Coordinates of C-alpha atoms in Angstrom, one line a residue:
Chain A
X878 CA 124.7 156.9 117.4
X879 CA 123.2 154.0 115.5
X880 CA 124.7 150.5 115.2
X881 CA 122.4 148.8 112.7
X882 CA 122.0 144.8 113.0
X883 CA 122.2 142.9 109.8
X884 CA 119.6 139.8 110.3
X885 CA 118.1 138.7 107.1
X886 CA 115.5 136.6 106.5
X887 CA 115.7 133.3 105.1
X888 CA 113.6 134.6 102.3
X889 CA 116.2 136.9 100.5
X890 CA 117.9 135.2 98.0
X891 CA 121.2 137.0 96.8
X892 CA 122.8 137.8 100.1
X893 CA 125.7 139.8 98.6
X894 CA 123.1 142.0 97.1
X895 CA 121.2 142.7 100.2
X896 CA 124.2 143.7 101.8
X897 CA 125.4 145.6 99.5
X898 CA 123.0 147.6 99.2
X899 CA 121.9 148.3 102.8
X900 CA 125.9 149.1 103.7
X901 CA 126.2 151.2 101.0
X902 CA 123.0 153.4 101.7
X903 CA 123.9 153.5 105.7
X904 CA 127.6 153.6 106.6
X905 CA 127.8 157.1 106.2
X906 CA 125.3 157.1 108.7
X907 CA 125.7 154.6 111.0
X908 CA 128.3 153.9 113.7
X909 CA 128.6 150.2 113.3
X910 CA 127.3 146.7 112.0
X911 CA 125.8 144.1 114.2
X912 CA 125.9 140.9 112.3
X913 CA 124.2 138.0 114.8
X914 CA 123.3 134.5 113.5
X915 CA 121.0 134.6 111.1
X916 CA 124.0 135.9 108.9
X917 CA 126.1 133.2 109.9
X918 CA 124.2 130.9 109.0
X919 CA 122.8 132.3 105.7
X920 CA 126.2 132.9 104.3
X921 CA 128.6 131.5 106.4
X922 CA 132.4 133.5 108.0
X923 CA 132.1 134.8 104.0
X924 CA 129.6 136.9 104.5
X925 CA 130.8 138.5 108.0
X926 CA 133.5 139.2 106.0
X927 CA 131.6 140.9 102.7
X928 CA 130.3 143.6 105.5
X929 CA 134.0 144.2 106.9
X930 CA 135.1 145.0 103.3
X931 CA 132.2 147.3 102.5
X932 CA 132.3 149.3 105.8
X933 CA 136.2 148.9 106.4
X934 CA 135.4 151.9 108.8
X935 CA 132.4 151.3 110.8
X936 CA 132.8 149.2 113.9
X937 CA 131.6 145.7 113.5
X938 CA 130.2 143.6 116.1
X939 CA 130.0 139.8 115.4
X940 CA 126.4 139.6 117.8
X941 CA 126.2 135.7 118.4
X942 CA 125.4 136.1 122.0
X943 CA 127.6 133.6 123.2
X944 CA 126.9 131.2 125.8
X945 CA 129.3 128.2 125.5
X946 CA 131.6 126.6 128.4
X947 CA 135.0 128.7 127.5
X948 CA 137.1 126.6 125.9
X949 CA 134.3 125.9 122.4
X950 CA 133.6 129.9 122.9
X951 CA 137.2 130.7 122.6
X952 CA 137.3 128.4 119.6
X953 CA 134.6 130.1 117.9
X954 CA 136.9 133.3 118.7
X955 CA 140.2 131.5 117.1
X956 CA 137.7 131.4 113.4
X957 CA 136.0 134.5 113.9
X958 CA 139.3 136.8 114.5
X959 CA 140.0 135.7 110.6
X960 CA 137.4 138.1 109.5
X961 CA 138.6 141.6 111.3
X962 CA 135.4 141.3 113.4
X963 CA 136.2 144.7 116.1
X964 CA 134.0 143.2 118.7
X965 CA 131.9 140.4 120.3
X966 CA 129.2 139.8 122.3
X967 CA 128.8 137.5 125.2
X968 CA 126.1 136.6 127.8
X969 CA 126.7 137.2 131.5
X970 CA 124.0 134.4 132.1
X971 CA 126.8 131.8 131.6
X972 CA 129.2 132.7 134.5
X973 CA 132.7 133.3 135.4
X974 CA 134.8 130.2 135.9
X975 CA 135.3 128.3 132.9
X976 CA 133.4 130.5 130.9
X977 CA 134.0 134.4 130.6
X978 CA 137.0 134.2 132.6
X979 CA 138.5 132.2 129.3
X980 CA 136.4 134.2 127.1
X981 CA 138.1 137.5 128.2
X982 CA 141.2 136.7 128.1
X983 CA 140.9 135.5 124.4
X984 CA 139.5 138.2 123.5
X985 CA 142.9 140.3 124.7
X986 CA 145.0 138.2 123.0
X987 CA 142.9 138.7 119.4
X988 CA 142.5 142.4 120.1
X989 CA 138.8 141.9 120.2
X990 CA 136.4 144.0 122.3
X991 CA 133.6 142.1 124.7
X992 CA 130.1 143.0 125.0
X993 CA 128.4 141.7 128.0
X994 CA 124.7 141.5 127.8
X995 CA 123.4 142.5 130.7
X996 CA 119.4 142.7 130.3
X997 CA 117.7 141.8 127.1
X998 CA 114.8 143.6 124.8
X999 CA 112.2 140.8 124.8
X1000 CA 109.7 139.9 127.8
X1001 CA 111.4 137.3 128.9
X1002 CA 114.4 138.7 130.2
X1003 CA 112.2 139.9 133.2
X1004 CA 111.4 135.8 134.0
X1005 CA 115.4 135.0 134.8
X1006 CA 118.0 137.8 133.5
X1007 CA 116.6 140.4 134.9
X1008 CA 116.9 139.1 138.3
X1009 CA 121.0 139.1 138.1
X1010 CA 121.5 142.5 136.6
X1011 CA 123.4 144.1 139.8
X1012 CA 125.7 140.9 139.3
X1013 CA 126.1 140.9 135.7
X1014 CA 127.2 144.2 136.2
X1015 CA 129.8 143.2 138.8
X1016 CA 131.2 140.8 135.9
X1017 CA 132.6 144.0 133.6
X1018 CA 135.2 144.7 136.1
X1019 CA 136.3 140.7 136.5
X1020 CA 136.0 140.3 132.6
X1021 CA 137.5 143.9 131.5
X1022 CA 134.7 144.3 129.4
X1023 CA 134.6 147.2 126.9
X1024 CA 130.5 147.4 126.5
X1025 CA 127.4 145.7 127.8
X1026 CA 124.0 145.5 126.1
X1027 CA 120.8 146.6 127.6
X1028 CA 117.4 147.4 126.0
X1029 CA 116.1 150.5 125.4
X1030 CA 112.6 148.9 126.5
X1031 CA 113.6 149.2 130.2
X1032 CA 115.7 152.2 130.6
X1033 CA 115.6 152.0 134.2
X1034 CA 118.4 149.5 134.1
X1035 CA 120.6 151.7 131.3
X1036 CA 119.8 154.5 134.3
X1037 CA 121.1 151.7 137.1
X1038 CA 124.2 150.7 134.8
X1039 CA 125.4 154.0 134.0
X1040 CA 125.0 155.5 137.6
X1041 CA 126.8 152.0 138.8
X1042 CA 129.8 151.9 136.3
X1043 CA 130.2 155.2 135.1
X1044 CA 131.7 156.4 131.8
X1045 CA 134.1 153.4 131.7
X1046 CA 131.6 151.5 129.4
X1047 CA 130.0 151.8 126.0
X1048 CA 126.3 151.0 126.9
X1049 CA 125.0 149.3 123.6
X1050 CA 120.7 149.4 123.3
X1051 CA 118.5 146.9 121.1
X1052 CA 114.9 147.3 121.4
X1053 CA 114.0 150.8 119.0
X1054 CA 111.8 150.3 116.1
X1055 CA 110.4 147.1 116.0
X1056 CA 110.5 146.3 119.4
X1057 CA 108.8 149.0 120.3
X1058 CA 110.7 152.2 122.0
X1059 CA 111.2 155.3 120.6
X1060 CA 114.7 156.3 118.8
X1061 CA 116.8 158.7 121.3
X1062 CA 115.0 156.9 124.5
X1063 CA 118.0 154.6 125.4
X1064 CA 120.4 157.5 124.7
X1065 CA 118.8 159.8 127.2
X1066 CA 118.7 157.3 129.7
X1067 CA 123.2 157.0 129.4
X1068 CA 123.3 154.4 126.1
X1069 CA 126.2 155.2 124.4
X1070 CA 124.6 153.3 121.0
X1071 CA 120.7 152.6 120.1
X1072 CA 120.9 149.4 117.7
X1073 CA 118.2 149.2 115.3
X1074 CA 117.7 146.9 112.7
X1075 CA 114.8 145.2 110.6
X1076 CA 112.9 148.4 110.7
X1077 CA 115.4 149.7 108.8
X1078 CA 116.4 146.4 106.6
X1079 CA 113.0 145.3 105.3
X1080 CA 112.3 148.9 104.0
X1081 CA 112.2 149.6 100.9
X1082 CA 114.2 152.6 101.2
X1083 CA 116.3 151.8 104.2
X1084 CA 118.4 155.2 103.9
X1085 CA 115.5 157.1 104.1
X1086 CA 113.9 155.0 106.6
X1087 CA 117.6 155.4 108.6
X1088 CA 117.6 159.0 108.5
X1089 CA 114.1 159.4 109.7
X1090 CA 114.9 157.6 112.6
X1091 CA 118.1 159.7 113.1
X1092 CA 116.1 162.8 112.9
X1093 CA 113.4 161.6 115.9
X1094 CA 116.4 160.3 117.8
X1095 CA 118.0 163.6 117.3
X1096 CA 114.7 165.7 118.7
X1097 CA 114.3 163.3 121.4
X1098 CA 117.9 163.5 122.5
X1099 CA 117.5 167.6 122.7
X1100 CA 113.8 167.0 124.8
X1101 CA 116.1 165.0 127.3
X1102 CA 118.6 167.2 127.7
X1103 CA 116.1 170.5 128.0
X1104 CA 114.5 168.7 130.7
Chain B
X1420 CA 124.3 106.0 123.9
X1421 CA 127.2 108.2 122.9
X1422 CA 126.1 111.6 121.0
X1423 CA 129.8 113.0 119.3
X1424 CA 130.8 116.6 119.5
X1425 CA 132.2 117.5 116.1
X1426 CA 133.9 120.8 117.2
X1427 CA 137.3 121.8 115.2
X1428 CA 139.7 123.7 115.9
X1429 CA 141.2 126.8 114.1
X1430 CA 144.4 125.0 113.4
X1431 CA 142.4 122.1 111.1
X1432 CA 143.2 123.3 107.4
X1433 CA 140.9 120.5 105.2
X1434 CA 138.0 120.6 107.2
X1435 CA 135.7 118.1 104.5
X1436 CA 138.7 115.8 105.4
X1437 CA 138.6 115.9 109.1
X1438 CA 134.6 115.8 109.3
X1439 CA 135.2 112.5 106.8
X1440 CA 137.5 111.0 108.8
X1441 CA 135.8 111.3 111.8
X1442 CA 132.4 110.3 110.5
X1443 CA 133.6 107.6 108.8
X1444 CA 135.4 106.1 111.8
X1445 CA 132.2 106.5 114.2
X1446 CA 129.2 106.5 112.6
X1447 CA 128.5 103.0 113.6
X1448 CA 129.5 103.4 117.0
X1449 CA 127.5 106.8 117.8
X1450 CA 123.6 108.2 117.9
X1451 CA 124.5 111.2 116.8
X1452 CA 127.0 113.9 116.0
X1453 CA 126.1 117.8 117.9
X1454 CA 127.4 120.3 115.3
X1455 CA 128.2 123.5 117.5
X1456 CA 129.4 127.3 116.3
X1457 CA 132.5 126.5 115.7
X1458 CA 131.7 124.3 113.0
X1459 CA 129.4 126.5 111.9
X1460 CA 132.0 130.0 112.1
X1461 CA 134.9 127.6 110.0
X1462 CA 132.7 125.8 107.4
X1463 CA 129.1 127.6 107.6
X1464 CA 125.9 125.7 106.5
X1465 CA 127.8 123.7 103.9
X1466 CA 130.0 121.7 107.2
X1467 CA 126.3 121.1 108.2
X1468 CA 125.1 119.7 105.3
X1469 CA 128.6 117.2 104.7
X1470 CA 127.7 115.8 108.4
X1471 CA 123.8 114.9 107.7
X1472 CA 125.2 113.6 104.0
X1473 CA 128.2 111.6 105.5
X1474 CA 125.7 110.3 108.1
X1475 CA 122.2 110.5 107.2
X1476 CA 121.0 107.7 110.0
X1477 CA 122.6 109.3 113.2
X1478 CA 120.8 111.7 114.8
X1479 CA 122.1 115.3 114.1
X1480 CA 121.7 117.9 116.6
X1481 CA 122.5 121.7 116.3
X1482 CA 124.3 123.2 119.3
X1483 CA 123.7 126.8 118.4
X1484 CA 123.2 127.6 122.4
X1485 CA 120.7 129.6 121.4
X1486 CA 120.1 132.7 123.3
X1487 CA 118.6 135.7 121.9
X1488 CA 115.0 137.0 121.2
X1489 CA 112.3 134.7 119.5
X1490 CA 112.1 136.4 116.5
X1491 CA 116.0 136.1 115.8
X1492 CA 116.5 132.5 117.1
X1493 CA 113.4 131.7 114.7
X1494 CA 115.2 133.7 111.3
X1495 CA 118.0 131.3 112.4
X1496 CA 115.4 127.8 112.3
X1497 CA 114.0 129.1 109.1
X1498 CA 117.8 128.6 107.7
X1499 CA 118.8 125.7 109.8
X1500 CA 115.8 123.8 108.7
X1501 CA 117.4 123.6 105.1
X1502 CA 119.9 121.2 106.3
X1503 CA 118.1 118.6 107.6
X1504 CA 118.9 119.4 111.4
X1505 CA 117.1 117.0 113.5
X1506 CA 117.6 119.2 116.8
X1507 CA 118.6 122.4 118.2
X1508 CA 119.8 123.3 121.8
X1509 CA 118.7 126.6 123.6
X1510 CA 119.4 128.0 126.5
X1511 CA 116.3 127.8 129.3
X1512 CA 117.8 131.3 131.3
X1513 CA 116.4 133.5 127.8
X1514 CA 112.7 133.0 129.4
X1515 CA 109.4 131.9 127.8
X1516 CA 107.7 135.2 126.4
X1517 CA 108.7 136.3 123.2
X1518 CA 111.7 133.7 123.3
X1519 CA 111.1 129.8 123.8
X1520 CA 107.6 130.5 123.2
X1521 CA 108.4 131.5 120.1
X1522 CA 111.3 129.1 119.4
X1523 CA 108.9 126.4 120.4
X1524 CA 106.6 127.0 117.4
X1525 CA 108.7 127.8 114.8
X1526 CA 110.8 124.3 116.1
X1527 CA 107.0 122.7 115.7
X1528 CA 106.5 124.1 112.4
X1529 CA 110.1 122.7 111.2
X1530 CA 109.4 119.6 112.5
X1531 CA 112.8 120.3 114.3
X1532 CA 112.7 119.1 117.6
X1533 CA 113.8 121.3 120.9
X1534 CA 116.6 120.7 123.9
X1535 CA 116.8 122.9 126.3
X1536 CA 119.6 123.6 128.7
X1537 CA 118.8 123.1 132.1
X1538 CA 122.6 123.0 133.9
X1539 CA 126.0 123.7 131.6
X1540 CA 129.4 121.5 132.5
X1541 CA 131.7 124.3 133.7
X1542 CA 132.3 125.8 136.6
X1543 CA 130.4 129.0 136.1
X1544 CA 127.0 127.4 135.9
X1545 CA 126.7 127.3 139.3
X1546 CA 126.8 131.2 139.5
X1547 CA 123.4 132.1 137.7
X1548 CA 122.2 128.8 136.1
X1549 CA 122.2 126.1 138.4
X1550 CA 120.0 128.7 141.1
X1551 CA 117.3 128.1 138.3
X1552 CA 117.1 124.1 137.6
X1553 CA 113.5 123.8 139.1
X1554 CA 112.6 126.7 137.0
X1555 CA 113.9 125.6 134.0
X1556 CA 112.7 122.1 134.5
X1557 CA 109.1 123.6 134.0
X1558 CA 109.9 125.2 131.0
X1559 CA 109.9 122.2 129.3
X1560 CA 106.5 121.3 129.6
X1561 CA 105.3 125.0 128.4
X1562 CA 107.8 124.5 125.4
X1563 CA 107.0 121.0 124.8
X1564 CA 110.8 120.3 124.9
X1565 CA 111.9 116.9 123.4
X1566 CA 114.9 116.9 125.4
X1567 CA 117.2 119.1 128.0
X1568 CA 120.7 119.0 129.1
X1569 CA 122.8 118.7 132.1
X1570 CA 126.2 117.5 132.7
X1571 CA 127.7 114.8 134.1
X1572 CA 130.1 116.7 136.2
X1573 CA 126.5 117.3 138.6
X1574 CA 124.9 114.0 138.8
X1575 CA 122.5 115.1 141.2
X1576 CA 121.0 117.4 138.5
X1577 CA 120.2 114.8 136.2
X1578 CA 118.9 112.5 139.1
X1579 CA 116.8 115.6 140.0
X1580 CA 115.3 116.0 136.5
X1581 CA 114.7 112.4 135.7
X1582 CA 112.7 111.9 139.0
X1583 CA 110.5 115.4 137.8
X1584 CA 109.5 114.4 134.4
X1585 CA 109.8 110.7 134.5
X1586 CA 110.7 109.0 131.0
X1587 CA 108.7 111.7 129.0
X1588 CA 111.9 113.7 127.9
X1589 CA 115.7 112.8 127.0
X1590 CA 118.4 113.8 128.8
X1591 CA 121.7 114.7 127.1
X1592 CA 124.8 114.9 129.2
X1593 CA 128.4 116.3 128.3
X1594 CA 131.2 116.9 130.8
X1595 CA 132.9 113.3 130.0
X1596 CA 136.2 113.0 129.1
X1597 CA 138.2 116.7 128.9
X1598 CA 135.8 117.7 131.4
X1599 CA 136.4 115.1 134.2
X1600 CA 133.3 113.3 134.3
X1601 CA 133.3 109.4 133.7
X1602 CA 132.0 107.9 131.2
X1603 CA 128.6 106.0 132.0
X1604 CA 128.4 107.9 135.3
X1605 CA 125.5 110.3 133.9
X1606 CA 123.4 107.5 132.9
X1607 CA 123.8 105.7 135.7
X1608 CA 122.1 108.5 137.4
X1609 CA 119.5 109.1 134.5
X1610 CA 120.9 110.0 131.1
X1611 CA 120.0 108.9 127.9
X1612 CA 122.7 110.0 126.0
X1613 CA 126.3 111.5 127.4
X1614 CA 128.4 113.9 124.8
X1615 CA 131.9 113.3 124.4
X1616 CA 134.2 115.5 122.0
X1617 CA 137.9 116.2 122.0
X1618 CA 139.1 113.2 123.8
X1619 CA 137.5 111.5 120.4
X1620 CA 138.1 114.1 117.3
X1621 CA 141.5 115.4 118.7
X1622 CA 142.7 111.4 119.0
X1623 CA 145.0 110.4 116.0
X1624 CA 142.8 107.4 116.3
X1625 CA 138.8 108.6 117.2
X1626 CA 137.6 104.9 116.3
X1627 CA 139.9 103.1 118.9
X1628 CA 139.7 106.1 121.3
X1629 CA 135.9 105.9 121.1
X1630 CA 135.9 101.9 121.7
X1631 CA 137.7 102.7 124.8
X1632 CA 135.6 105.2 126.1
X1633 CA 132.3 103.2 124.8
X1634 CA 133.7 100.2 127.1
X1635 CA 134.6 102.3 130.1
X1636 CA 130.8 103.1 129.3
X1637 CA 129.3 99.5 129.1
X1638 CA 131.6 98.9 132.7
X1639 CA 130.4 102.1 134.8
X1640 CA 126.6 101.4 133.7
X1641 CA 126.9 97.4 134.4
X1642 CA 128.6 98.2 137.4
X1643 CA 126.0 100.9 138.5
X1644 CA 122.7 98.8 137.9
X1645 CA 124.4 96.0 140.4
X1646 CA 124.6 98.5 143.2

């Protein structure tokens, strides 16, 4: 139940290498790829496609939390469908009309899943986000969304989505590891998928790294269920 | 006072030829060119570094909409800033803490400068967005935003901002053209600059297409400080 999100830093200097060798030690483990755009930027539509070659079975989520007017979003949508990308991920923030409305339905004709974000991991999301989340929530239906994101840093709202929507949804969580909650929280709150990432990719050993937090997301899975 | 939005489509199969042709035939007539993720998603970094090269006097802005947490958006400066970007646009609605406040610095540290959007073009801002435009006004002094934007489809936005913070920060406007709004109507009411995109790069002839518009321009602002 892990999607792990591939962000390097713009101090790594053979891309192909680091991505190699982090797919190779993890997608036996993991359920997907989250590639945002720190990728994108370091190596370009190439290297979105490097990860959908070496993980041909692993869900891949292109994360570029788009926030465009609908028309330059479903552009970016038109490029990115050439790489096999399963999934993308959109903010809520930007509205309806002229926006996700346009948005959605490009995303049913490329046979690519939407990811709503509905609250966010950092502090911030509290100042404005936060303050919509009952609407953004309303937006799945409109936009026939097939996730949403929410942080495993404020489970109350995975609680709120999953009572409000149901099993409908795949409930997608950033915030374990370095951000600061415990593997297995945002699953035992309704999360579908806890995405991790730079704890895992600046180790040294990221497989071992990966399956220790498997194992504490496992045990705190089975506490949440006992209780 | 035209900024040009160099955003092509997936249908453009020699994209080092469109970008030439386009620069070639407006570099003269524009302040800058705002390079956006579709750009970005068809050429990668490379498309960014043929625009600075091809026109290393006009202002070159990154229109990455940035939306995510600090620490990502500032993995994504650290790569940016090897292309000689002059600006980047974010998104106001992410918050300050452990987002802009972070953007902010690594943007200082770049010597890259910061826009922040305060209303979007479409529709759909006025669902979440536009509720915030006070808010998000403020933000710029926390940040130390060089510039914001707000579309000239809402005049009364960019009125609203240029009577809060006075001369002290630019305002960028799109919305002209595709979108409906006239040309020279948002800096009649208080823009520096006003975006145009696809009425220019999807002309067979941007240059004469842009004269017109740049006219209409000169006639709407003359017209507008008589009245």
């Amino acid at each position: 139940m892990i999607i792990l999100a591939l962000d390097p830093g713009a101090y790594i200097e053979d891309l192909d290498e680091w991505l190699s060798k982090i797919i190779d030690e993890t997608k036996d483990l993991v359920v997907g790829y989250k590639v945002g755009l720190p990728l994108l930027i370091a190596g370009g539509l190439e290297a979105y496609r490097t990860v959908r070659e070496k993980a041909p079975n692993n869900l891949l989520i292109a994360d570029l939390k788009f926030a465009d007017v609908g028309d330059i979003m479903s552009m970016s949508i038109d490029h990115l469908s050439k790489t096999g990308v399963d999934a993308v991920i959109a903010h809520s923030f930007i509205g309806y009309k002229d926006a996700l409305d346009k948005l959605s339905m490009k995303c049913f004709e490329r046979n690519i899943k939407l990811i709503l974000v509905i609250s966010m991991s950092h502090r911030g999301s509290e100042e404005y986000i936060d303050r919509h989340v009952n609407e953004f929530i309303e937006l799945t239906d409109k936009t026939g969304a097939w996730g949403v994101v929410a942080p495993a840093t404020r489970p109350e709202i995975i609680k709120n989505i999953r009572e409000r929507i149901g099993d409908r949804i795949k409930i997608f969580s950033p915030g374990i590891g370095f951000q600061g909650a415990e593997p297995g929280t945002a699953i035992c709150h309704g999360a579908d998928y806890e995405i991790i990432g730079r704890a895992v990719t600046t180790s040294s050993n990221p497989r071992e790294r990966l399956l220790e937090i498997l194992e504490v997301q496992r045990e705190v899975i089975e506490r949440c269920k006992r209780s």
